C-alpha atoms as an extended CHARMM CRD file, in Angstrom:
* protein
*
       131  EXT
         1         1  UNK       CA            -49.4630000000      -13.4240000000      -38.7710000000  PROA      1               0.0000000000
         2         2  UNK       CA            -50.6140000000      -10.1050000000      -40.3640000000  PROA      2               0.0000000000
         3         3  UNK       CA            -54.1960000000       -9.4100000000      -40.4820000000  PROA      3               0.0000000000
         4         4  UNK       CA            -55.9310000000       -6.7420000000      -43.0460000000  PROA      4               0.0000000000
         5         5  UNK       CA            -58.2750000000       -3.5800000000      -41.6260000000  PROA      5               0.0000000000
         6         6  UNK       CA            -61.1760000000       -2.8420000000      -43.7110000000  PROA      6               0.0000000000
         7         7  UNK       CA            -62.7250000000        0.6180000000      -42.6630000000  PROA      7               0.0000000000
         8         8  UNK       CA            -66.7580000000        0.7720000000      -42.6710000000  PROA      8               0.0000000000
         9         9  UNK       CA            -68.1880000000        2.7890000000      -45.4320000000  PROA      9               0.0000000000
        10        10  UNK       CA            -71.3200000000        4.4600000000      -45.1840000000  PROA      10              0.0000000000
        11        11  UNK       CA            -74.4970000000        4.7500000000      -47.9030000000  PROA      11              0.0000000000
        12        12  UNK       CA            -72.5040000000        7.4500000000      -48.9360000000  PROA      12              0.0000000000
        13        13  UNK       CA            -69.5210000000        6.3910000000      -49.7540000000  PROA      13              0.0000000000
        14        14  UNK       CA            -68.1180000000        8.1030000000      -46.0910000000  PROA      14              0.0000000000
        15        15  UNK       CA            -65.1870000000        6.4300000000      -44.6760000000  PROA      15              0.0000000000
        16        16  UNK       CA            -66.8340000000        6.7120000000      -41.1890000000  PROA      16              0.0000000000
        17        17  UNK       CA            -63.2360000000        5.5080000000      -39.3400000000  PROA      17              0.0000000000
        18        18  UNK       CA            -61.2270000000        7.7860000000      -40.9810000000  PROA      18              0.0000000000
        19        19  UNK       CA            -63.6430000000       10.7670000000      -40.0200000000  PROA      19              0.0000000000
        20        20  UNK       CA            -63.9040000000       10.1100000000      -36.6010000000  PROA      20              0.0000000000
        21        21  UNK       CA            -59.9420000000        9.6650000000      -36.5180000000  PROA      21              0.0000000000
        22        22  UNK       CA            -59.5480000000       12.9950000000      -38.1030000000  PROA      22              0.0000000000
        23        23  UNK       CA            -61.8330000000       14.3960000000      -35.6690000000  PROA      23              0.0000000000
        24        24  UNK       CA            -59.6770000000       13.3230000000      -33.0340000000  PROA      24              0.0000000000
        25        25  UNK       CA            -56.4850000000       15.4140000000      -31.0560000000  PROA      25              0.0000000000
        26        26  UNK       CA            -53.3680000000       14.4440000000      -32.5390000000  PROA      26              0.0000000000
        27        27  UNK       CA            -52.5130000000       12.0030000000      -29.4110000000  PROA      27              0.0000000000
        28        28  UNK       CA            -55.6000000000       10.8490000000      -29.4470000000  PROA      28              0.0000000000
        29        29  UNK       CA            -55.3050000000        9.5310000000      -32.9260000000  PROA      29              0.0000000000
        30        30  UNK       CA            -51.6630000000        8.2700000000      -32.3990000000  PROA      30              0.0000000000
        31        31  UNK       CA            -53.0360000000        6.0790000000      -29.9740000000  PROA      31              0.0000000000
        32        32  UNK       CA            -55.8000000000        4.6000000000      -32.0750000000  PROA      32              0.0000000000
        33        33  UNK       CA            -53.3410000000        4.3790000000      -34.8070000000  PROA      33              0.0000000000
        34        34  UNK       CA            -50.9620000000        2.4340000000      -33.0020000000  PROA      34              0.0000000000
        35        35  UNK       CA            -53.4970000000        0.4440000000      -31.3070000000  PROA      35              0.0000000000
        36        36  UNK       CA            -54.7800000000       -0.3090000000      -35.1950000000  PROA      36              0.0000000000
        37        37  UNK       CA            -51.3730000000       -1.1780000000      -36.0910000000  PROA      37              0.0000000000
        38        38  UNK       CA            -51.1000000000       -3.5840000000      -33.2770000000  PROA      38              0.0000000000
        39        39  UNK       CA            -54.5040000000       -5.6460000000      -34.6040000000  PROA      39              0.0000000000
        40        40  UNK       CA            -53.0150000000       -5.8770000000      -38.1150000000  PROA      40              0.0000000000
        41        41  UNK       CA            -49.9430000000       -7.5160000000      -36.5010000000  PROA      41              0.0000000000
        42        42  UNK       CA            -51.0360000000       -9.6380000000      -33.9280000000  PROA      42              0.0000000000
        43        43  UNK       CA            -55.0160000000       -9.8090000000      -33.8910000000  PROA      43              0.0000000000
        44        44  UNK       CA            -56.7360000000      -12.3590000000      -31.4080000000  PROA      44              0.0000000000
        45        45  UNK       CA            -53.2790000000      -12.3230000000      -29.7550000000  PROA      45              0.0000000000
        46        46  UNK       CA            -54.8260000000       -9.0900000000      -27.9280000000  PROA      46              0.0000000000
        47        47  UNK       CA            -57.6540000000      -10.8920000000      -25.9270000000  PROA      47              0.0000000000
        48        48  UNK       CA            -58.2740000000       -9.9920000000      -23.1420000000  PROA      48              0.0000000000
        49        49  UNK       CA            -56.1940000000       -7.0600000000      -22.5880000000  PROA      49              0.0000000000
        50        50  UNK       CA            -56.3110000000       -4.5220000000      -25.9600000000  PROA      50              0.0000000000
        51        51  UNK       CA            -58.9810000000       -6.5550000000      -27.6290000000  PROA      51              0.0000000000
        52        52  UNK       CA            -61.9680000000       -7.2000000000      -25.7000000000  PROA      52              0.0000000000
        53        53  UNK       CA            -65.8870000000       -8.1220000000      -26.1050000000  PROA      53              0.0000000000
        54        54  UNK       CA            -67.6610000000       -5.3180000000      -26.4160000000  PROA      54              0.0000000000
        55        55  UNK       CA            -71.3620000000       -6.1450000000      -24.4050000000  PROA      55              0.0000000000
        56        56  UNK       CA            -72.5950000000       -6.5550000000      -27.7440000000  PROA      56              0.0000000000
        57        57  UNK       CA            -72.3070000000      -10.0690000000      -29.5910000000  PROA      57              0.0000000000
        58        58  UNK       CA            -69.6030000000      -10.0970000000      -32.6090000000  PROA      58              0.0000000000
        59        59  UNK       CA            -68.8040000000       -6.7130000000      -31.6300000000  PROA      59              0.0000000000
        60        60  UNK       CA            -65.2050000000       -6.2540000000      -30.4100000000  PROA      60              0.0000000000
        61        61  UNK       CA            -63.6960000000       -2.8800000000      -28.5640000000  PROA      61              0.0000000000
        62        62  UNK       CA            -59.9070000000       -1.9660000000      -29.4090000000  PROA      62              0.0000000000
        63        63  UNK       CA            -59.0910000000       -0.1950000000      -25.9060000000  PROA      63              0.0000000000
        64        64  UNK       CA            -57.0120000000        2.4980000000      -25.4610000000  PROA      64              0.0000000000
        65        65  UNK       CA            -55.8490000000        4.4830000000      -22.0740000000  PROA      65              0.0000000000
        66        66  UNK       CA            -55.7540000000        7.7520000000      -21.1030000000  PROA      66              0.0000000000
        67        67  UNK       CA            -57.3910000000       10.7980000000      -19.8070000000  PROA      67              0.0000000000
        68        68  UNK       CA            -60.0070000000        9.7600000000      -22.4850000000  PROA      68              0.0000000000
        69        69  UNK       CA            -61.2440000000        6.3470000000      -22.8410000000  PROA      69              0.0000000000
        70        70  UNK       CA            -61.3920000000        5.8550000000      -26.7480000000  PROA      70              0.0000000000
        71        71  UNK       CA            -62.8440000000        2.7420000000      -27.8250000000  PROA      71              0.0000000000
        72        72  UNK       CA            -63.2220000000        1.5460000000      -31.5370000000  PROA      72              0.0000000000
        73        73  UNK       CA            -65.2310000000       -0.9230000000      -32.1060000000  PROA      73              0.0000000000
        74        74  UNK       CA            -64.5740000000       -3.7640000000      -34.7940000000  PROA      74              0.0000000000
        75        75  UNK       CA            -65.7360000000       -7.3080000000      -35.8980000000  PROA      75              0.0000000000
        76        76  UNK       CA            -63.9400000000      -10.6810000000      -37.0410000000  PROA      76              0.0000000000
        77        77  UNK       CA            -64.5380000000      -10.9880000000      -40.9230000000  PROA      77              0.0000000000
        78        78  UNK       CA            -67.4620000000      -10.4910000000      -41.4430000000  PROA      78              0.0000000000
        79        79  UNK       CA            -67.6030000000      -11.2380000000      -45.1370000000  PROA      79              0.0000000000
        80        80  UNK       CA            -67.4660000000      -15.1200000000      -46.3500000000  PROA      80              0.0000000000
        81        81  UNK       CA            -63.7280000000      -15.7890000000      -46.4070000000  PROA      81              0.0000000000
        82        82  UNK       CA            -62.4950000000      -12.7920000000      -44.0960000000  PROA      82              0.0000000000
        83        83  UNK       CA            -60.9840000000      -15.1170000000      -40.5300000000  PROA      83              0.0000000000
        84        84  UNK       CA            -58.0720000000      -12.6660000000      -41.0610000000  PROA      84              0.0000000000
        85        85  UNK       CA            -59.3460000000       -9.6880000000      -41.3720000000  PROA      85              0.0000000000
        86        86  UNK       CA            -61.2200000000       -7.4510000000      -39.1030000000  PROA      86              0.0000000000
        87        87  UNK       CA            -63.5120000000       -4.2930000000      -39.7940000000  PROA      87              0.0000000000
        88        88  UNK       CA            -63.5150000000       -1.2250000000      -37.9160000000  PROA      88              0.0000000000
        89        89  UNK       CA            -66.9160000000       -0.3660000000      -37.1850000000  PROA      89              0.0000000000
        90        90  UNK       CA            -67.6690000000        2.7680000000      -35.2930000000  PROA      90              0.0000000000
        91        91  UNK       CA            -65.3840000000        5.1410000000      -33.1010000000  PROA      91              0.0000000000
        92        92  UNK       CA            -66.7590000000        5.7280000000      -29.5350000000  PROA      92              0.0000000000
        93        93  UNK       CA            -65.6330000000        6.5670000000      -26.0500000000  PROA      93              0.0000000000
        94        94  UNK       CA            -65.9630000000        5.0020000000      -22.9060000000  PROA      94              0.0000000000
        95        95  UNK       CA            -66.7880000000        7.4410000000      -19.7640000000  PROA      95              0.0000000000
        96        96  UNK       CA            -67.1180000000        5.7140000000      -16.3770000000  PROA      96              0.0000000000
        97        97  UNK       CA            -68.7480000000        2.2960000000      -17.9520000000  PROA      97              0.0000000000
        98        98  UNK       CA            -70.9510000000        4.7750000000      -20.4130000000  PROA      98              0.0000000000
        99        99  UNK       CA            -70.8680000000        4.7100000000      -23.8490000000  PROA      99              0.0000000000
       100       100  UNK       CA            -70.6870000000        8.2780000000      -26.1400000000  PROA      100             0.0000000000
       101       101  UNK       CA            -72.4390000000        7.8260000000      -28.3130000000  PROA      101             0.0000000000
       102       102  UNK       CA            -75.1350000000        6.0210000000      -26.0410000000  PROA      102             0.0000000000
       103       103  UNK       CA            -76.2440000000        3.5650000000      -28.6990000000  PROA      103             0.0000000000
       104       104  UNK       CA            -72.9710000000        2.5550000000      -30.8190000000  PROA      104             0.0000000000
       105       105  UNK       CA            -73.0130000000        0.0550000000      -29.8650000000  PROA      105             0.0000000000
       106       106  UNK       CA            -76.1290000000       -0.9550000000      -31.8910000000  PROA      106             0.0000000000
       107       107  UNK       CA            -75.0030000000        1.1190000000      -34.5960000000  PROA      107             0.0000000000
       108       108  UNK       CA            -71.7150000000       -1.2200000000      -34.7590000000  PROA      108             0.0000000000
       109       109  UNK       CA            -73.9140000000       -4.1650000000      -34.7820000000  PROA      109             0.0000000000
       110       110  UNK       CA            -75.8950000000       -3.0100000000      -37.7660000000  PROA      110             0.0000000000
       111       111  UNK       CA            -72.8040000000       -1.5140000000      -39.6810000000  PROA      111             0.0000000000
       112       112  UNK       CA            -71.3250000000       -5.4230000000      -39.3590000000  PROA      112             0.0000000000
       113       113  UNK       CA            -74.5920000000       -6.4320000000      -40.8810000000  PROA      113             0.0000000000
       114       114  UNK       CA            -74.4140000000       -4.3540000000      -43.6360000000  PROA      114             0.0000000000
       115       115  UNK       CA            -70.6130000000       -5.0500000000      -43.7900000000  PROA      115             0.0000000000
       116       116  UNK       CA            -71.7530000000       -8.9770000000      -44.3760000000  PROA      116             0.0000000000
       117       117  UNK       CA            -74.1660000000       -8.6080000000      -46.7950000000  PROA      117             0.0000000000
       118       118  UNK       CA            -72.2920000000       -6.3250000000      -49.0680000000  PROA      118             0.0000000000
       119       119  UNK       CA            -68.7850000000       -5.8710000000      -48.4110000000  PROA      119             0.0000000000
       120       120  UNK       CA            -67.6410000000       -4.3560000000      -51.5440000000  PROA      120             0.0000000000
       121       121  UNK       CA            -69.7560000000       -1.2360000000      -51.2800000000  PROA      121             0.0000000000
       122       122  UNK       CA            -69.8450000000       -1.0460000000      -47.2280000000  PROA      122             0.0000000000
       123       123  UNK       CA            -65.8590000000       -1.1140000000      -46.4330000000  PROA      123             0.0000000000
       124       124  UNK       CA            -62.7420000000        0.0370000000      -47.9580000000  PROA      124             0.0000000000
       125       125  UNK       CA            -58.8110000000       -1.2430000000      -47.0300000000  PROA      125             0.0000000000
       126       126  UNK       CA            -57.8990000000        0.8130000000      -43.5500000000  PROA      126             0.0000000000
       127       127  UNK       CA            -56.5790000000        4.0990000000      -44.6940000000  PROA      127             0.0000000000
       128       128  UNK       CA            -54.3700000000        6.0970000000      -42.1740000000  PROA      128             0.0000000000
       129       129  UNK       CA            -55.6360000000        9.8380000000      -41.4200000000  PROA      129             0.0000000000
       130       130  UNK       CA            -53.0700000000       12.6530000000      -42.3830000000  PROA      130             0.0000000000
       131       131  UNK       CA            -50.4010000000       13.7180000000      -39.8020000000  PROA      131             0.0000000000
C-alpha cells in the first residue's frame, strides 16, 4: 500500500523538512531519504523497529542509525480524511536519550495542530532536497 508525505509548512510559507534536509551531510540526508521512502511504501508496517512513538502522543519518530542519531518526527493524517498519509513534522536528533533541539518535541506537537486545522496552508506534498 503506498502512503503520501506531506512536508510541514511554516507561517511563512517555509518548507521546514526540506530545510533541515538540506542542512544535512549528504549521508545524512540519504538516510532520511531512504528512510522517507520506506514510510511512503510500507507505513505502519515499520512499528516498532523504523517507526516508533515518539514520548509525545500522536507524535511518531522515523529512526535512523549511525554515528548521528537523526530522528524526524511525523504524525498519522492529521487532516479529516488523511489514514494514509503521514506529515513530517520537525527534523531532530537523538544524543544519548536527549533530544536537539530540547523541546521538538513540543514544537512537533503544535506543528500537527496547526497541520489539522488548516492543512492547505500548513503542508505541501514531500518534496525531495537536491543531490
Amino acid at each position: 500500500m503506498a502512503y503520501t508525505l506531506y512536508d510541514y509548512v511554516d507561517a511563512h510559507r517555509v518548507n521546514v523538512i526540506l530545510a533541515w534536509l538540506n542542512s544535512l551531510q549528504t549521508k545524512e540526508r540519504t538516510k532520511v531519504t531512504q528512510r522517507f521512502d520506506m514510510l511512503a511504501e510500507h507505513g505502519q508496517e515499520l512499528l516498532p523497529l523504523t517507526l516508533a512513538a515518539s514520548g509525545v502522543a500522536g507524535i511518531l519518530k522515523l529512526k535512523t542509525h549511525g554515528s548521528v542519531q537523526l530522528r524526524p518526527l511525523l504524525c498519522r493524517g492529521p487532516a479529516t480524511g488523511d489514514k494514509d498519509a503521514y506529515t513530517l513534522l520537525a527534523g531532530a536528533r537523538e544524543v544519548d536519550s536527549r533530544w536537539e533541539p530540547k523541546n521538538i518535541r513540543e514544537t512537533a506537537a503544535a506543528r500537527k495542530e496547526e497541520a489539522a486545522a488548516d492543512p492547505a496552508n500548513r503542508r505541501t506534498g514531500h518534496v525531495q532536497p537536491a543531490k
